[in-house]
Amino acid sequence: MSLLSSVGLTLVLLTSPVQTDTPSFAECEAAAPRVDLLPETTGAPSLACVSGGLVTVFSFSTNIARDLVALQGRERFESFEIAGRMIVLKPKRNLMPGERFLMTVPFLDGGAPASATFLLIAHPALATRQIDVFRHARPVEAYQQEAREVRAENAQLRSRVKQLESQALTKGGLAGLLANGILGEDGVKAERLRHLKGTHGNALEVHQCLSLRAVDSNRVALSLSLSQPQPREWSIKEIFLADGHGGVFKPMTWLGEGPLPPGNVPQSVILEWQLKGSEVARSFTLVVVGNDGRTVRVGRIVFPQ
């Protein structure tokens, strides 16, 4: 495709309507931090998640035609800078989850492929912080490194499957906690968190919140009683913790995933995470994302020390 044809395609793409489906935690985690553009690369855009107030950097292995770079919805970004082979963008903090923007980056030398296209999708808290874009074929060493990474990932997955199988075969109660190394000599600490409320108006009410921590294993959990005042039920698409250090933590266990009933009827939700020692002492925000794209943030979440 010629450079002019690529630019023409860009103009057509940038007129497409913005979609509002919020990407899931898994989709953003799966967004590749490395994009390899081969001569036979198709026109399908590469996915990158962006989040309000967080910087995303695109680094290219070849020179780009900076004057022809096109970004849909430029006004929704606090900054958008091109320096050499790098593009640095930072969306505004009021970015709505699910907003989508196409960014097309043409290359200078006229070779194939003539440009790279990216689909930027807004997530409430998770951003693809850096995307390295490599054009043309990679050396053999890169394929070998990728094969090593895949083997290491498969080994981790096999280990995780064995762990889950062991947990499934272990009965509950204290025996289950001891068998899985969760309950140790120092026991479990609990603390009731009071006066918690969602920051999205009165969209979510927290009636009770019990915060727990298994001291020896740094497993933490929340037992919540939630309700919402809307006249229709509200389905939760995902729920996770976010801290002030850029950390985002998806629960390893989520009980009570059904929709919240209408009319402020309380429903129990239990969540569990595995944290590191330095992370347990932090203050968190519980981020609740609905299937309708509405996001509620509940601050001042702490675990017993």
Short mmCIF file of N, CA, C and O in Angstrom, two decimals, residues 175-262:
data_model
loop_
_atom_site.label_atom_id
_atom_site.label_comp_id
_atom_site.label_asym_id
_atom_site.label_seq_id
_atom_site.Cartn_x
_atom_site.Cartn_y
_atom_site.Cartn_z
N ALA A 175 -8.33 -27.27 57.88
CA ALA A 175 -7.44 -28.21 57.22
C ALA A 175 -7.04 -27.70 55.84
O ALA A 175 -5.89 -27.81 55.43
N GLY A 176 -8.00 -27.14 55.11
CA GLY A 176 -7.70 -26.60 53.79
C GLY A 176 -6.75 -25.42 53.87
O GLY A 176 -5.83 -25.29 53.06
N LEU A 177 -6.94 -24.53 54.85
CA LEU A 177 -6.05 -23.38 55.02
C LEU A 177 -4.63 -23.83 55.34
O LEU A 177 -3.66 -23.29 54.82
N LEU A 178 -4.50 -24.82 56.22
CA LEU A 178 -3.18 -25.32 56.58
C LEU A 178 -2.52 -26.06 55.42
O LEU A 178 -1.34 -25.89 55.15
N ALA A 179 -3.28 -26.89 54.71
CA ALA A 179 -2.73 -27.68 53.61
C ALA A 179 -2.21 -26.80 52.49
O ALA A 179 -1.24 -27.15 51.81
N ASN A 180 -2.83 -25.66 52.28
CA ASN A 180 -2.41 -24.76 51.20
C ASN A 180 -1.45 -23.69 51.66
O ASN A 180 -1.13 -22.76 50.90
N GLY A 181 -0.99 -23.76 52.92
CA GLY A 181 0.01 -22.81 53.41
C GLY A 181 -0.52 -21.41 53.62
O GLY A 181 0.25 -20.45 53.64
N ILE A 182 -1.83 -21.27 53.77
CA ILE A 182 -2.42 -19.94 53.95
C ILE A 182 -2.39 -19.53 55.42
O ILE A 182 -2.05 -18.39 55.77
N LEU A 183 -2.73 -20.46 56.29
CA LEU A 183 -2.81 -20.16 57.72
C LEU A 183 -1.53 -20.62 58.40
O LEU A 183 -1.13 -21.78 58.30
N GLY A 184 -0.85 -19.68 59.07
CA GLY A 184 0.39 -19.99 59.75
C GLY A 184 0.33 -19.70 61.23
O GLY A 184 -0.75 -19.49 61.81
N GLU A 185 1.50 -19.66 61.85
CA GLU A 185 1.59 -19.50 63.30
C GLU A 185 1.00 -18.17 63.77
O GLU A 185 0.43 -18.09 64.85
N ASP A 186 1.13 -17.12 62.96
CA ASP A 186 0.65 -15.79 63.36
C ASP A 186 -0.82 -15.57 63.07
O ASP A 186 -1.36 -14.50 63.35
N GLY A 187 -1.47 -16.55 62.43
CA GLY A 187 -2.91 -16.49 62.27
C GLY A 187 -3.41 -15.50 61.25
O GLY A 187 -2.69 -15.09 60.33
N VAL A 188 -4.68 -15.11 61.42
CA VAL A 188 -5.35 -14.17 60.51
C VAL A 188 -5.79 -12.95 61.31
O VAL A 188 -6.39 -13.08 62.38
N LYS A 189 -5.48 -11.78 60.79
CA LYS A 189 -5.92 -10.53 61.40
C LYS A 189 -7.12 -9.99 60.63
O LYS A 189 -7.20 -10.13 59.41
N ALA A 190 -8.05 -9.37 61.37
CA ALA A 190 -9.26 -8.83 60.74
C ALA A 190 -9.51 -7.42 61.26
O ALA A 190 -9.18 -7.08 62.39
N GLU A 191 -10.08 -6.59 60.40
CA GLU A 191 -10.40 -5.21 60.75
C GLU A 191 -11.64 -4.79 59.97
O GLU A 191 -11.74 -5.04 58.77
N ARG A 192 -12.59 -4.16 60.66
CA ARG A 192 -13.80 -3.69 59.98
C ARG A 192 -13.56 -2.26 59.48
O ARG A 192 -13.20 -1.38 60.25
N LEU A 193 -13.74 -2.07 58.16
CA LEU A 193 -13.59 -0.75 57.55
C LEU A 193 -14.94 -0.06 57.52
O LEU A 193 -15.93 -0.64 57.07
N ARG A 194 -14.99 1.17 58.00
CA ARG A 194 -16.27 1.87 58.14
C ARG A 194 -16.32 3.11 57.24
O ARG A 194 -15.29 3.63 56.81
N HIS A 195 -17.53 3.57 56.99
CA HIS A 195 -17.79 4.82 56.26
C HIS A 195 -17.18 4.79 54.85
O HIS A 195 -16.59 5.77 54.38
N LEU A 196 -17.32 3.66 54.18
CA LEU A 196 -16.85 3.55 52.79
C LEU A 196 -18.01 3.83 51.85
O LEU A 196 -19.14 3.40 52.08
N LYS A 197 -17.71 4.53 50.75
CA LYS A 197 -18.77 4.86 49.80
C LYS A 197 -18.16 5.04 48.42
O LYS A 197 -17.05 5.57 48.29
N GLY A 198 -18.87 4.61 47.40
CA GLY A 198 -18.38 4.79 46.04
C GLY A 198 -18.30 6.26 45.67
O GLY A 198 -19.14 7.06 46.07
N THR A 199 -17.28 6.62 44.90
CA THR A 199 -17.08 8.02 44.52
C THR A 199 -17.87 8.41 43.27
O THR A 199 -17.75 9.52 42.80
N HIS A 200 -18.64 7.51 42.71
CA HIS A 200 -19.48 7.81 41.54
C HIS A 200 -20.87 8.17 42.05
O HIS A 200 -21.84 7.44 41.88
N GLY A 201 -20.97 9.33 42.71
CA GLY A 201 -22.25 9.75 43.29
C GLY A 201 -22.71 8.73 44.33
O GLY A 201 -21.94 8.29 45.17
N ASN A 202 -23.97 8.36 44.28
CA ASN A 202 -24.51 7.35 45.17
C ASN A 202 -24.73 6.04 44.42
O ASN A 202 -25.67 5.30 44.68
N ALA A 203 -23.84 5.77 43.47
CA ALA A 203 -24.03 4.60 42.59
C ALA A 203 -23.83 3.29 43.32
O ALA A 203 -24.36 2.27 42.92
N LEU A 204 -23.05 3.29 44.40
CA LEU A 204 -22.75 2.05 45.10
C LEU A 204 -22.66 2.33 46.59
O LEU A 204 -21.99 3.27 47.02
N GLU A 205 -23.34 1.52 47.38
CA GLU A 205 -23.34 1.67 48.83
C GLU A 205 -22.62 0.48 49.44
O GLU A 205 -22.90 -0.68 49.10
N VAL A 206 -21.65 0.75 50.32
CA VAL A 206 -20.94 -0.30 51.04
C VAL A 206 -21.50 -0.35 52.46
O VAL A 206 -21.25 0.53 53.27
N HIS A 207 -22.29 -1.37 52.76
CA HIS A 207 -22.92 -1.47 54.07
C HIS A 207 -21.95 -2.02 55.11
O HIS A 207 -21.90 -1.54 56.24
N GLN A 208 -21.18 -3.02 54.73
CA GLN A 208 -20.20 -3.60 55.63
C GLN A 208 -18.97 -3.99 54.82
O GLN A 208 -19.08 -4.37 53.66
N CYS A 209 -17.79 -3.88 55.46
CA CYS A 209 -16.56 -4.30 54.80
C CYS A 209 -15.62 -4.84 55.87
O CYS A 209 -15.16 -4.09 56.73
N LEU A 210 -15.36 -6.13 55.82
CA LEU A 210 -14.42 -6.77 56.73
C LEU A 210 -13.13 -7.04 55.96
O LEU A 210 -13.13 -7.72 54.93
N SER A 211 -12.01 -6.46 56.44
CA SER A 211 -10.71 -6.62 55.82
C SER A 211 -9.91 -7.66 56.60
O SER A 211 -9.83 -7.60 57.83
N LEU A 212 -9.33 -8.65 55.87
CA LEU A 212 -8.61 -9.74 56.51
C LEU A 212 -7.24 -9.94 55.89
O LEU A 212 -7.05 -9.66 54.70
N ARG A 213 -6.32 -10.42 56.72
CA ARG A 213 -4.97 -10.71 56.23
C ARG A 213 -4.42 -11.94 56.93
O ARG A 213 -4.40 -12.01 58.17
N ALA A 214 -4.01 -12.95 56.14
CA ALA A 214 -3.29 -14.10 56.66
C ALA A 214 -1.82 -13.69 56.78
O ALA A 214 -1.14 -13.53 55.77
N VAL A 215 -1.35 -13.51 58.01
CA VAL A 215 -0.07 -12.84 58.25
C VAL A 215 1.10 -13.57 57.59
O VAL A 215 1.94 -12.95 56.94
N ASP A 216 1.18 -14.88 57.74
CA ASP A 216 2.35 -15.61 57.25
C ASP A 216 2.43 -15.68 55.73
O ASP A 216 3.52 -15.78 55.17
N SER A 217 1.27 -15.66 55.05
CA SER A 217 1.27 -15.84 53.59
C SER A 217 0.97 -14.57 52.82
O SER A 217 1.04 -14.55 51.60
N ASN A 218 0.62 -13.47 53.55
CA ASN A 218 0.24 -12.21 52.90
C ASN A 218 -0.92 -12.38 51.93
O ASN A 218 -1.02 -11.67 50.93
N ARG A 219 -1.79 -13.35 52.21
CA ARG A 219 -3.08 -13.42 51.52
C ARG A 219 -3.98 -12.38 52.19
O ARG A 219 -4.04 -12.29 53.43
N VAL A 220 -4.69 -11.60 51.42
CA VAL A 220 -5.62 -10.61 51.95
C VAL A 220 -6.99 -10.83 51.32
O VAL A 220 -7.11 -11.37 50.21
N ALA A 221 -8.02 -10.40 52.03
CA ALA A 221 -9.38 -10.61 51.53
C ALA A 221 -10.29 -9.49 52.03
O ALA A 221 -10.01 -8.83 53.03
N LEU A 222 -11.37 -9.30 51.29
CA LEU A 222 -12.43 -8.37 51.67
C LEU A 222 -13.75 -9.12 51.64
O LEU A 222 -14.05 -9.83 50.68
N SER A 223 -14.53 -8.96 52.70
CA SER A 223 -15.90 -9.47 52.73
C SER A 223 -16.82 -8.26 52.77
O SER A 223 -16.86 -7.53 53.76
N LEU A 224 -17.52 -8.01 51.66
CA LEU A 224 -18.30 -6.79 51.50
C LEU A 224 -19.79 -7.09 51.40
O LEU A 224 -20.19 -8.14 50.89
N SER A 225 -20.58 -6.14 51.88
CA SER A 225 -22.02 -6.13 51.64
C SER A 225 -22.32 -4.89 50.82
O SER A 225 -22.17 -3.76 51.29
N LEU A 226 -22.72 -5.09 49.54
CA LEU A 226 -22.90 -4.00 48.59
C LEU A 226 -24.35 -3.90 48.15
O LEU A 226 -25.08 -4.89 48.11
N SER A 227 -24.74 -2.68 47.78
CA SER A 227 -26.06 -2.49 47.17
C SER A 227 -25.97 -1.29 46.23
O SER A 227 -25.04 -0.50 46.29
N GLN A 228 -26.98 -1.18 45.36
CA GLN A 228 -27.03 -0.05 44.42
C GLN A 228 -28.48 0.37 44.24
O GLN A 228 -29.40 -0.47 44.25
N PRO A 229 -28.75 1.69 44.10
CA PRO A 229 -30.12 2.22 44.13
C PRO A 229 -30.85 2.22 42.80
O PRO A 229 -32.01 2.63 42.74
N GLN A 230 -30.19 1.79 41.72
CA GLN A 230 -30.82 1.89 40.41
C GLN A 230 -32.08 1.02 40.33
O GLN A 230 -32.19 0.00 41.02
N PRO A 231 -33.04 1.38 39.47
CA PRO A 231 -34.27 0.57 39.34
C PRO A 231 -34.06 -0.75 38.61
O PRO A 231 -34.95 -1.58 38.58
N ARG A 232 -32.87 -0.93 38.02
CA ARG A 232 -32.56 -2.19 37.34
C ARG A 232 -31.29 -2.78 37.95
O ARG A 232 -30.46 -2.07 38.51
N GLU A 233 -31.14 -4.10 37.83
CA GLU A 233 -29.95 -4.75 38.37
C GLU A 233 -28.70 -4.25 37.64
O GLU A 233 -28.77 -3.82 36.48
N TRP A 234 -27.57 -4.30 38.33
CA TRP A 234 -26.31 -3.80 37.78
C TRP A 234 -25.29 -4.93 37.81
O TRP A 234 -24.97 -5.46 38.88
N SER A 235 -24.80 -5.32 36.64
CA SER A 235 -23.84 -6.41 36.53
C SER A 235 -22.42 -5.87 36.61
O SER A 235 -22.08 -4.88 35.94
N ILE A 236 -21.59 -6.50 37.41
CA ILE A 236 -20.20 -6.11 37.55
C ILE A 236 -19.35 -6.90 36.55
O ILE A 236 -19.36 -8.13 36.54
N LYS A 237 -18.64 -6.17 35.69
CA LYS A 237 -17.80 -6.82 34.69
C LYS A 237 -16.47 -7.25 35.28
O LYS A 237 -15.97 -8.34 35.02
N GLU A 238 -15.86 -6.38 36.08
CA GLU A 238 -14.61 -6.72 36.75
C GLU A 238 -14.45 -5.85 37.99
O GLU A 238 -15.10 -4.81 38.14
N ILE A 239 -13.59 -6.31 38.87
CA ILE A 239 -13.37 -5.62 40.13
C ILE A 239 -11.92 -5.87 40.53
O ILE A 239 -11.41 -6.98 40.41
N PHE A 240 -11.21 -4.81 40.96
CA PHE A 240 -9.80 -4.97 41.29
C PHE A 240 -9.35 -3.85 42.23
O PHE A 240 -10.07 -2.86 42.45
N LEU A 241 -8.16 -4.01 42.80
CA LEU A 241 -7.55 -3.00 43.66
C LEU A 241 -6.55 -2.18 42.86
O LEU A 241 -5.85 -2.71 41.99
N ALA A 242 -6.46 -0.89 43.16
CA ALA A 242 -5.45 -0.02 42.57
C ALA A 242 -4.80 0.77 43.70
O ALA A 242 -5.47 1.17 44.65
N ASP A 243 -3.48 0.97 43.61
CA ASP A 243 -2.79 1.74 44.64
C ASP A 243 -2.21 3.02 44.04
O ASP A 243 -2.36 3.29 42.86
N GLY A 244 -1.54 3.80 44.87
CA GLY A 244 -0.97 5.06 44.42
C GLY A 244 0.37 4.91 43.74
O GLY A 244 1.00 5.91 43.39
N HIS A 245 0.84 3.68 43.56
CA HIS A 245 2.14 3.43 42.93
C HIS A 245 1.98 2.90 41.50
O HIS A 245 2.95 2.42 40.92
N GLY A 246 0.80 2.95 40.96
CA GLY A 246 0.56 2.42 39.62
C GLY A 246 0.23 0.95 39.60
O GLY A 246 0.09 0.36 38.52
N GLY A 247 0.10 0.33 40.78
CA GLY A 247 -0.21 -1.10 40.83
C GLY A 247 -1.69 -1.37 40.66
O GLY A 247 -2.53 -0.63 41.17
N VAL A 248 -2.01 -2.42 39.92
CA VAL A 248 -3.38 -2.86 39.72
C VAL A 248 -3.42 -4.36 40.02
O VAL A 248 -2.63 -5.13 39.48
N PHE A 249 -4.35 -4.79 40.90
CA PHE A 249 -4.34 -6.15 41.41
C PHE A 249 -5.71 -6.80 41.19
O PHE A 249 -6.71 -6.39 41.78
N LYS A 250 -5.71 -7.81 40.32
CA LYS A 250 -6.93 -8.56 40.03
C LYS A 250 -7.10 -9.65 41.09
O LYS A 250 -6.13 -10.32 41.46
N PRO A 251 -8.30 -9.85 41.63
CA PRO A 251 -8.48 -10.87 42.68
C PRO A 251 -8.25 -12.27 42.15
O PRO A 251 -8.65 -12.60 41.04
N MET A 252 -7.61 -13.12 42.98
CA MET A 252 -7.43 -14.52 42.62
C MET A 252 -8.69 -15.32 42.91
O MET A 252 -8.91 -16.39 42.34
N THR A 253 -9.53 -14.78 43.80
CA THR A 253 -10.82 -15.39 44.12
C THR A 253 -11.88 -14.30 44.15
O THR A 253 -11.66 -13.22 44.71
N TRP A 254 -13.03 -14.57 43.54
CA TRP A 254 -14.16 -13.63 43.52
C TRP A 254 -15.43 -14.44 43.68
O TRP A 254 -15.84 -15.16 42.78
N LEU A 255 -16.03 -14.34 44.85
CA LEU A 255 -17.28 -15.02 45.15
C LEU A 255 -18.41 -14.01 45.18
O LEU A 255 -18.28 -12.93 45.77
N GLY A 256 -19.54 -14.37 44.58
CA GLY A 256 -20.66 -13.43 44.50
C GLY A 256 -20.57 -12.56 43.27
O GLY A 256 -20.68 -11.34 43.36
N GLU A 257 -20.36 -13.19 42.09
CA GLU A 257 -20.17 -12.44 40.85
C GLU A 257 -21.49 -12.07 40.17
O GLU A 257 -21.50 -11.48 39.11
N GLY A 258 -22.61 -12.46 40.77
CA GLY A 258 -23.90 -12.16 40.15
C GLY A 258 -24.21 -10.67 40.18
O GLY A 258 -23.57 -9.90 40.89
N PRO A 259 -25.19 -10.23 39.38
CA PRO A 259 -25.54 -8.81 39.34
C PRO A 259 -26.12 -8.33 40.66
O PRO A 259 -26.76 -9.08 41.40
N LEU A 260 -25.86 -7.04 40.96
CA LEU A 260 -26.44 -6.43 42.16
C LEU A 260 -27.92 -6.13 41.88
O LEU A 260 -28.24 -5.47 40.89
N PRO A 261 -28.83 -6.58 42.74
CA PRO A 261 -30.26 -6.36 42.50
C PRO A 261 -30.61 -4.88 42.64
O PRO A 261 -29.87 -4.10 43.25
N PRO A 262 -31.76 -4.46 42.09
CA PRO A 262 -32.17 -3.05 42.20
C PRO A 262 -32.68 -2.72 43.59
O PRO A 262 -32.96 -3.60 44.41
#
